[in-house]
PDB file of C-alpha atoms in Angstrom:
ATOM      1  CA  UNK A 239     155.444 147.166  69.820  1.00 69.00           C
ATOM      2  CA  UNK A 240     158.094 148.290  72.117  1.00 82.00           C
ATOM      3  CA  UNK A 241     155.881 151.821  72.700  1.00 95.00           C
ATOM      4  CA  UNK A 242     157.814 155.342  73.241  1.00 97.00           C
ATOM      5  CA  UNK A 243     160.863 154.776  73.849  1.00 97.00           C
ATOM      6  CA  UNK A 244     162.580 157.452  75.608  1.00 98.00           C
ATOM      7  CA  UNK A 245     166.658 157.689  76.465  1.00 97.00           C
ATOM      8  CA  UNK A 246     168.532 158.378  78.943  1.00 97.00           C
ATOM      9  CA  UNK A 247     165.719 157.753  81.542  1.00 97.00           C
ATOM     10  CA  UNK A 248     167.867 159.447  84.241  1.00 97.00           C
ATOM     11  CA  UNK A 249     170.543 162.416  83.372  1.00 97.00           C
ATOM     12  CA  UNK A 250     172.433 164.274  85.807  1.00 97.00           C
ATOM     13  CA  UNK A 251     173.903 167.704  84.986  1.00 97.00           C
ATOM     14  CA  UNK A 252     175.959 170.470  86.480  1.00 96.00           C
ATOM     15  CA  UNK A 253     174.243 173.874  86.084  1.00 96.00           C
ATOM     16  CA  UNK A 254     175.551 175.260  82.990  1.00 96.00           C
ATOM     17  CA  UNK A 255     175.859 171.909  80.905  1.00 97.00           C
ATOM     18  CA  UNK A 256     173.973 171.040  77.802  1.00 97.00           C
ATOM     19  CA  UNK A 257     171.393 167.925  78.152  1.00 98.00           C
ATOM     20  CA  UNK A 258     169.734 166.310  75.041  1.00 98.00           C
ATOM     21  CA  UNK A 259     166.834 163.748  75.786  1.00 98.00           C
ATOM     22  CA  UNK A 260     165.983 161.171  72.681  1.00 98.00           C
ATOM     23  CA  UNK A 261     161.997 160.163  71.793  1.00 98.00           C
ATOM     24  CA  UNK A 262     161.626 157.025  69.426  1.00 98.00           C
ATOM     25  CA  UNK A 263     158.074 157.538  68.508  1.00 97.00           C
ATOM     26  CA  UNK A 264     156.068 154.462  67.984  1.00 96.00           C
ATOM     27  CA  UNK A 265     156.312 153.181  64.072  1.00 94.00           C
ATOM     28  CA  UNK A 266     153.920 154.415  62.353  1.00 92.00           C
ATOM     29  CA  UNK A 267     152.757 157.801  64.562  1.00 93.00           C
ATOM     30  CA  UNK A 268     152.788 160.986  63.258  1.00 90.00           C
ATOM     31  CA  UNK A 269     152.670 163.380  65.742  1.00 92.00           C
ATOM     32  CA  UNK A 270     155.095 163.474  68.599  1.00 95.00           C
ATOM     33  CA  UNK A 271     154.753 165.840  71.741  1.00 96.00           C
ATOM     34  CA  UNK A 272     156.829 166.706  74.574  1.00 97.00           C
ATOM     35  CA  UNK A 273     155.906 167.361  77.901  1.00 97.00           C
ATOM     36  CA  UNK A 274     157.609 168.564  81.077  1.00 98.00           C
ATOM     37  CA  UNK A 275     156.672 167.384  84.984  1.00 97.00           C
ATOM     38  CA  UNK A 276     157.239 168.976  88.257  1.00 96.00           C
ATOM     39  CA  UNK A 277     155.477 168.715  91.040  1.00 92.00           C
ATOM     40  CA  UNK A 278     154.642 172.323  91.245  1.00 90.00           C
ATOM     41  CA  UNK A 279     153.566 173.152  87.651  1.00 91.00           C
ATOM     42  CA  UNK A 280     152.091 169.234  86.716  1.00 92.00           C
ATOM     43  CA  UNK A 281     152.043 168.467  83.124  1.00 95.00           C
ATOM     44  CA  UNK A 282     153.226 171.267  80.820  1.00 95.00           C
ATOM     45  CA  UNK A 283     152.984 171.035  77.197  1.00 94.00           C
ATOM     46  CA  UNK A 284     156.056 172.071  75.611  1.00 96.00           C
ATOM     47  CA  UNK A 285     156.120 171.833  71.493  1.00 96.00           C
ATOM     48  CA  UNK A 286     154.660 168.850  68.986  1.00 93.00           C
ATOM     49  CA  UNK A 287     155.867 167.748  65.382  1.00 94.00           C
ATOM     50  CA  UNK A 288     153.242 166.555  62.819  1.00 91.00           C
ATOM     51  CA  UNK A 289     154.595 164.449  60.034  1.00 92.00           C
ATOM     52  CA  UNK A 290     158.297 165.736  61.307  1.00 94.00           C
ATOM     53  CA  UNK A 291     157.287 169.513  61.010  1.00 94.00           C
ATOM     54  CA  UNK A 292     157.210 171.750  63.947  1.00 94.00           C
ATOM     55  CA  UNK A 293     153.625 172.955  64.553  1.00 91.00           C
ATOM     56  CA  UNK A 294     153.475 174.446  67.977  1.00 90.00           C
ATOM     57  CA  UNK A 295     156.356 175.407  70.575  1.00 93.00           C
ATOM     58  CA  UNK A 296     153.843 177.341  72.532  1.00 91.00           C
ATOM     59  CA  UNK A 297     155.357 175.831  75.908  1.00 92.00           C
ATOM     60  CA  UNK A 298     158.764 176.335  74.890  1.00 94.00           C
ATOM     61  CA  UNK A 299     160.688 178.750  77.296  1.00 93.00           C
ATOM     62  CA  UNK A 300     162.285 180.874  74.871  1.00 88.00           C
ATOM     63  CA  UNK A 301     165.498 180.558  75.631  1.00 91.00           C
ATOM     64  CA  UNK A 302     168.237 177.650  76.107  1.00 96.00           C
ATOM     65  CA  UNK A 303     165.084 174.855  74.825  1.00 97.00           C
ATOM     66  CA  UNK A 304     164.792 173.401  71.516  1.00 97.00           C
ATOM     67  CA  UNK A 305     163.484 170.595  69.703  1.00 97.00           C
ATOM     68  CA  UNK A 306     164.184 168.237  66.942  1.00 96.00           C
ATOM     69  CA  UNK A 307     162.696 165.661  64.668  1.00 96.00           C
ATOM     70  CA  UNK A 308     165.415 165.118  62.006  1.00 94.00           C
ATOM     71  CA  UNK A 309     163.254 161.910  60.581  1.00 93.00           C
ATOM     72  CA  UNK A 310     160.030 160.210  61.549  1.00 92.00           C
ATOM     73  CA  UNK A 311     161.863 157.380  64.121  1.00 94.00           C
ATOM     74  CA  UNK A 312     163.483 160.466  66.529  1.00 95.00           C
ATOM     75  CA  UNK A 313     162.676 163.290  68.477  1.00 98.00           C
ATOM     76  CA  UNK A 314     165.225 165.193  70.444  1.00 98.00           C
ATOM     77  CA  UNK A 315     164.494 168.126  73.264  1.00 98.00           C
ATOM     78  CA  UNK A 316     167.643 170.062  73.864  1.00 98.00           C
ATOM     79  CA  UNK A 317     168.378 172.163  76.866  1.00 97.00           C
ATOM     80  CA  UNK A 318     171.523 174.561  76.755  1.00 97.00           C
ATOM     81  CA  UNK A 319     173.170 175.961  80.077  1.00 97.00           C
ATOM     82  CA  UNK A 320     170.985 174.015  81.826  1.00 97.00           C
ATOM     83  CA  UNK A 321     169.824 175.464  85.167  1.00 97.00           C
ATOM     84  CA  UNK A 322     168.384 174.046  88.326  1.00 96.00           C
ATOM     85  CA  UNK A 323     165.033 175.470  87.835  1.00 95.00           C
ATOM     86  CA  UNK A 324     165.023 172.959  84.347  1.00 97.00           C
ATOM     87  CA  UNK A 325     164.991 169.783  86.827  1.00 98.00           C
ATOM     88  CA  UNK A 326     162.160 167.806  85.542  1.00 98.00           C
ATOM     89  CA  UNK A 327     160.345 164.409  84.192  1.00 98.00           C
ATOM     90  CA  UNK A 328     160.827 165.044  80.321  1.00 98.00           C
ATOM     91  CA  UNK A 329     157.564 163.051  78.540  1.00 98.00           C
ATOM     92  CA  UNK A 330     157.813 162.311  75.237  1.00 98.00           C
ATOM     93  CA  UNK A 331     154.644 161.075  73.392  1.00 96.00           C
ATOM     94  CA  UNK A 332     153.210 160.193  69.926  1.00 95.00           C
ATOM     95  CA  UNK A 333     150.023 159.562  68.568  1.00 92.00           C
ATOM     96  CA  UNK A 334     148.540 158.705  65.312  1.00 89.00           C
ATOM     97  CA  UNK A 335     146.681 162.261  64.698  1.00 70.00           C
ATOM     98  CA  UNK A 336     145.250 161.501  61.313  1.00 61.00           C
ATOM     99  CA  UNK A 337     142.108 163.965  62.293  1.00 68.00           C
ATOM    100  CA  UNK A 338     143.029 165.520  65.392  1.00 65.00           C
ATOM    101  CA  UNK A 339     143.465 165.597  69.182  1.00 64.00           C
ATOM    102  CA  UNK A 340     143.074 161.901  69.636  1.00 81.00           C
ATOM    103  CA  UNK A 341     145.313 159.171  71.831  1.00 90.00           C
ATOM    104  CA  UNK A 342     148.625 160.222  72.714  1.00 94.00           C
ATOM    105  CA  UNK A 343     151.304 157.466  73.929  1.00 96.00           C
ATOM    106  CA  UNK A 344     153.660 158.562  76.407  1.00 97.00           C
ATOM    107  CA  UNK A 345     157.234 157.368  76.901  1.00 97.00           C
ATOM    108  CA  UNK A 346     158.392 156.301  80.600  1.00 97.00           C
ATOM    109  CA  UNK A 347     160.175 159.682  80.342  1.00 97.00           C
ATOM    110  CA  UNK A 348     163.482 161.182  81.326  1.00 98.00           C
ATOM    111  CA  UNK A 349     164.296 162.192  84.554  1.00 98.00           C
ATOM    112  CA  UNK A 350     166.934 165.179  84.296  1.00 98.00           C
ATOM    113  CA  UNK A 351     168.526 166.555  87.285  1.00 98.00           C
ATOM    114  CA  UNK A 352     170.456 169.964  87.416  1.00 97.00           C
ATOM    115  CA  UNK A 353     173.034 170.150  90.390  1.00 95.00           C
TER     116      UNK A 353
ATOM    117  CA  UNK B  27     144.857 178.387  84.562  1.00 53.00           C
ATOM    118  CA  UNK B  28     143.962 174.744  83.780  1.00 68.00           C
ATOM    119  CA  UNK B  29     141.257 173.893  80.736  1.00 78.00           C
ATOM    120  CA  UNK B  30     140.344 170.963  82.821  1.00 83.00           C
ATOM    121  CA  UNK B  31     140.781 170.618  86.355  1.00 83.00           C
ATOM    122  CA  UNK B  32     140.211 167.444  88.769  1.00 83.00           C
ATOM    123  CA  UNK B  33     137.964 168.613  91.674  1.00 77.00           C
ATOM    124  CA  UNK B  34     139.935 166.433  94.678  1.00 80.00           C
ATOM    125  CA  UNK B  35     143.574 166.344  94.862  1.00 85.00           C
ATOM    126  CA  UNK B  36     143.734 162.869  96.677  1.00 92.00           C
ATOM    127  CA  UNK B  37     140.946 159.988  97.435  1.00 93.00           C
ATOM    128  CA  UNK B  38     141.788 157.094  98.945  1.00 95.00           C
ATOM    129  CA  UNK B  39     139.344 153.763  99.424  1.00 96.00           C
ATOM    130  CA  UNK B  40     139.698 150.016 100.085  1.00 97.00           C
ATOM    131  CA  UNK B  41     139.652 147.351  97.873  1.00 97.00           C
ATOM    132  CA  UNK B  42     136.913 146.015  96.271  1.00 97.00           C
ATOM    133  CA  UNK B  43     135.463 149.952  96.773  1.00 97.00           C
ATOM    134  CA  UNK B  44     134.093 152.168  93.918  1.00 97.00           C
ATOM    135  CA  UNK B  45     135.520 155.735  93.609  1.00 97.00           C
ATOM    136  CA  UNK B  46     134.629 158.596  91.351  1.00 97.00           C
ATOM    137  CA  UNK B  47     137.162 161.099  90.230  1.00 96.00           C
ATOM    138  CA  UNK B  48     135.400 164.406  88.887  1.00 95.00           C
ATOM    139  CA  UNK B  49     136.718 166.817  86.284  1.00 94.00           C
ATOM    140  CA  UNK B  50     135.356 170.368  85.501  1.00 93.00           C
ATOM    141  CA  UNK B  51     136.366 172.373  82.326  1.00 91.00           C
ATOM    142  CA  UNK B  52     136.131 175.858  81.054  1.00 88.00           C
ATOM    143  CA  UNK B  53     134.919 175.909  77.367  1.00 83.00           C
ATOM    144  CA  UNK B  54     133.284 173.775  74.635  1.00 83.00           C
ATOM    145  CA  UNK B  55     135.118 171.052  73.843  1.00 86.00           C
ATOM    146  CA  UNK B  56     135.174 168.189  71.310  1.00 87.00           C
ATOM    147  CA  UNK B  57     136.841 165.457  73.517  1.00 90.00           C
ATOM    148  CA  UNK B  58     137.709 164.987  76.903  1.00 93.00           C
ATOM    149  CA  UNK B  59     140.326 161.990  77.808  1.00 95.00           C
ATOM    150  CA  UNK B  60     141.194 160.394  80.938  1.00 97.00           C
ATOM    151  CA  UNK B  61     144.361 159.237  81.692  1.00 97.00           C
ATOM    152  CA  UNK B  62     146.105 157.064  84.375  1.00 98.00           C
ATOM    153  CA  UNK B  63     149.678 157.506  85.472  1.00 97.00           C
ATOM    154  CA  UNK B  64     151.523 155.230  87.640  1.00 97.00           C
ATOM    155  CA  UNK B  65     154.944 156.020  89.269  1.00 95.00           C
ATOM    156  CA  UNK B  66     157.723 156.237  87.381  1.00 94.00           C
ATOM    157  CA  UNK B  67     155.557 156.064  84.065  1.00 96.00           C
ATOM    158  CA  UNK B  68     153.819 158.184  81.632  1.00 97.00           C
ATOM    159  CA  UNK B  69     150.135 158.953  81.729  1.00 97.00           C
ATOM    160  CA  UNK B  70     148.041 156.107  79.959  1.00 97.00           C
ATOM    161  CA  UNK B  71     144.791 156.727  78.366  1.00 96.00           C
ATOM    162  CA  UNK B  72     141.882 154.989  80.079  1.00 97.00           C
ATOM    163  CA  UNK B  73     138.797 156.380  77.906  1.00 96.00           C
ATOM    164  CA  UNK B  74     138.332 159.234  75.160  1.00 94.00           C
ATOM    165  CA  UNK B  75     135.068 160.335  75.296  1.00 94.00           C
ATOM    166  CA  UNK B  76     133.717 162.972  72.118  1.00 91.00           C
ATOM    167  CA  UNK B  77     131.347 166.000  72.958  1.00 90.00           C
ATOM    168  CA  UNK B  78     128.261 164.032  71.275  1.00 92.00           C
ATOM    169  CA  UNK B  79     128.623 160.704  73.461  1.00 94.00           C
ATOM    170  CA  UNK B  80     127.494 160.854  77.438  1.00 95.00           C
ATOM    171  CA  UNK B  81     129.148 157.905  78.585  1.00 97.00           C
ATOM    172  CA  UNK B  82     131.456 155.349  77.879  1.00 97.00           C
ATOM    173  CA  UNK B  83     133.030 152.462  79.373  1.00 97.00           C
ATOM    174  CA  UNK B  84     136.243 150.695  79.652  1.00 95.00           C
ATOM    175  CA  UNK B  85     136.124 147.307  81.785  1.00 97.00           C
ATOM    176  CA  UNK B  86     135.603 148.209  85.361  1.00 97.00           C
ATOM    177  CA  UNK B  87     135.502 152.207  84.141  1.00 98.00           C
ATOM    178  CA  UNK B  88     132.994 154.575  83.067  1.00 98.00           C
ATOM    179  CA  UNK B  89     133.534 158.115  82.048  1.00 98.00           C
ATOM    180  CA  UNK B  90     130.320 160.393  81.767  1.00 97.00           C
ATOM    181  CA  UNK B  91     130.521 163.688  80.373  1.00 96.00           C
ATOM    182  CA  UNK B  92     128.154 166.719  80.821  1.00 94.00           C
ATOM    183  CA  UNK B  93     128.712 169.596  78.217  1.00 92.00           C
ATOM    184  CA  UNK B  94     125.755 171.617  80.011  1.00 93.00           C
ATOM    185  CA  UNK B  95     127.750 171.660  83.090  1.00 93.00           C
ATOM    186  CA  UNK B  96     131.008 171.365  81.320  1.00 93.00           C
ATOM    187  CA  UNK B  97     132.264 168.701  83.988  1.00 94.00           C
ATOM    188  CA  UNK B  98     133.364 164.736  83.352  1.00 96.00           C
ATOM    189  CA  UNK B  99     133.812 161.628  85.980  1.00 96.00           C
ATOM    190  CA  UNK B 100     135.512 158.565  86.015  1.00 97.00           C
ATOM    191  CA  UNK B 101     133.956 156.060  87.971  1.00 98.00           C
ATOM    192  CA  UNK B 102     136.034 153.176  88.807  1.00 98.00           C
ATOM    193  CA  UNK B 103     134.428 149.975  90.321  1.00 97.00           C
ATOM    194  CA  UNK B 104     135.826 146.699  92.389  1.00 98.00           C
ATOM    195  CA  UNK B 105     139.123 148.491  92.708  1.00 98.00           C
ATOM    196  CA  UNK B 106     142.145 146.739  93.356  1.00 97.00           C
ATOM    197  CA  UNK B 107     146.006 148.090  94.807  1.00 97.00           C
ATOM    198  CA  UNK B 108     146.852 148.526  91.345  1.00 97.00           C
ATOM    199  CA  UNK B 109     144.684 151.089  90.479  1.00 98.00           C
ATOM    200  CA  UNK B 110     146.663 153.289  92.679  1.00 97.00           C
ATOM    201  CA  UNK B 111     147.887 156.666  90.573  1.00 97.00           C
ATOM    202  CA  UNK B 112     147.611 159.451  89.439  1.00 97.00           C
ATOM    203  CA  UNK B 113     144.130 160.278  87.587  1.00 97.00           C
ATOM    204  CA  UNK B 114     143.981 162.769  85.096  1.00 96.00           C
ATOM    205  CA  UNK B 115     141.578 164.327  82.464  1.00 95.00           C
ATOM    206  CA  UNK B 116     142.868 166.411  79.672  1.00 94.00           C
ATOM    207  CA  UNK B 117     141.544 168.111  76.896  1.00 91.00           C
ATOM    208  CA  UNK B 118     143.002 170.102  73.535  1.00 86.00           C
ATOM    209  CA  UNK B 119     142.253 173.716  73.169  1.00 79.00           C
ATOM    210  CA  UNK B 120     140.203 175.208  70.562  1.00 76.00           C
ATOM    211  CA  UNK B 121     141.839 174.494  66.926  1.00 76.00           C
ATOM    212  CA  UNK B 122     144.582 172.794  68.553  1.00 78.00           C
ATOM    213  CA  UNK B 123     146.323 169.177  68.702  1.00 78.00           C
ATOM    214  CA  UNK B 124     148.249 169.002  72.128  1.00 84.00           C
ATOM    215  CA  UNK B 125     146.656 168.118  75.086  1.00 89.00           C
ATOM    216  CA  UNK B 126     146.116 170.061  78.261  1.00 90.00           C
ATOM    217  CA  UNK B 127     146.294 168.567  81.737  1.00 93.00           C
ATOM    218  CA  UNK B 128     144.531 168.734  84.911  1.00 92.00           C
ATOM    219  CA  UNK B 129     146.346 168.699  88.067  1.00 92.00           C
ATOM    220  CA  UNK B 130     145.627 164.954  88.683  1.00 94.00           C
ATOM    221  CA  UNK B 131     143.942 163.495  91.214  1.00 95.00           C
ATOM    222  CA  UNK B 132     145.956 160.691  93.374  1.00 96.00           C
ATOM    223  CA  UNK B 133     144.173 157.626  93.746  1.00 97.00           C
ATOM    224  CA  UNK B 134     145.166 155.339  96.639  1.00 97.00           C
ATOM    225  CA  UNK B 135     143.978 151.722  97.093  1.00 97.00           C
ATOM    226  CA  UNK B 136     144.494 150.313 100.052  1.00 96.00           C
ATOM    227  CA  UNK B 137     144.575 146.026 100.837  1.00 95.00           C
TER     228      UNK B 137
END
């Protein structure tokens, strides 16, 4: 069990570019999450898939972000004209959910950097 | 504002010390979770424990959680360098599935 596996784990972009960041969920899972880190604003929930539907893009800034999950084995987060304010640790994580709220596993991430 | 929020934002002991990281939280819940993060990783989950149980361990840790005064710890004895990170708890809001995050609280062990 090779856990989340999350590519590229470093991406550099020019302000203005497109990014997309890849989640393999672990086999099996059925709910995948994505998260965004900064030092200033922690751990922010951004959207989750359940059996491949979208279910909550809450945390979603409205504009330029959006998410994927094309088939149960990938998740993808895309960011259009990205900006410098979107320079962040990109989590991915999945978790078995049968019930609920229960154990999520999180990827090693994706560090993105906007120049 | 946070649903759960770590009460320090950085302890530091020696090894071999015990430490307690503390966790308050605003409503009713029907699981709290502790997680770990180490640099350069994700956050790992250390112990889930439900609304109904009071304490629950995991090896060297033991989470206790008090729904009358809505607050949670993570004890952690015999500590050792690598238990140096970031400690978070995290809990789901009402009716919902993703997980909301403290702050963290940064753990250093030193030799």
């Amino acid at each position: 069990n090779a856990g989340v596996i999350q590519t590229p784990r470093h991406k550099v972009t020019g302000k203005g570019q497109e990014a997309t960041l890849w989640c393999e969920p672990i086999s099996g899972h059925s709910a995948v999450f994505w998260y965004r880190q900064t030092i200033v604003q922690g751990l922010e929930f951004l959207t989750y898939f359940r059996n491949q539907a979208p279910i909550d893009d809450s945390g979603m800034p409205k504009e330029r972000f959006s998410a994927q999950m094309p088939n149960q084995s990938h998740s993808t987060l895309k960011i259009q004209s990205t900006q410098p304010q979107d320079s962040a640790v990109y989590l991915c994580a999945s978790s078995l959910a049968p019930q609920g709220p229960e154990t999520l596993y999180f990827g090693s991430g994706t560090r993105l950097t906007v120049l | 504002s946070q649903l759960a929020e770590e009460n320090s934002w950085a302890l530091s002991v020696h090894e071999g010390e015990s430490v307690t990281v503390n966790c308050s939280y605003k409503t009713s819940i029907t699981a709290l979770q502790w997680y770990r993060q180490k640099s350069g990783k994700g956050p790992a989950q250390l112990i889930l424990i439900r609304s109904n149980e009071r304490e629950k361990r995991n090896g060297r840790l033991r989470a206790t959680l008090d729904t009358s005064s809505q607050s949670s710890s993570l004890s952690i004895t015999a500590t050792r360098c690598e238990d140096t990170a970031v400690y978070f708890c995290a809990t789901p809001p009402s009716g919902s599935w993703q997980l909301i995050f403290g702050s963290g609280t940064q753990l250093t062990v030193m030799p």
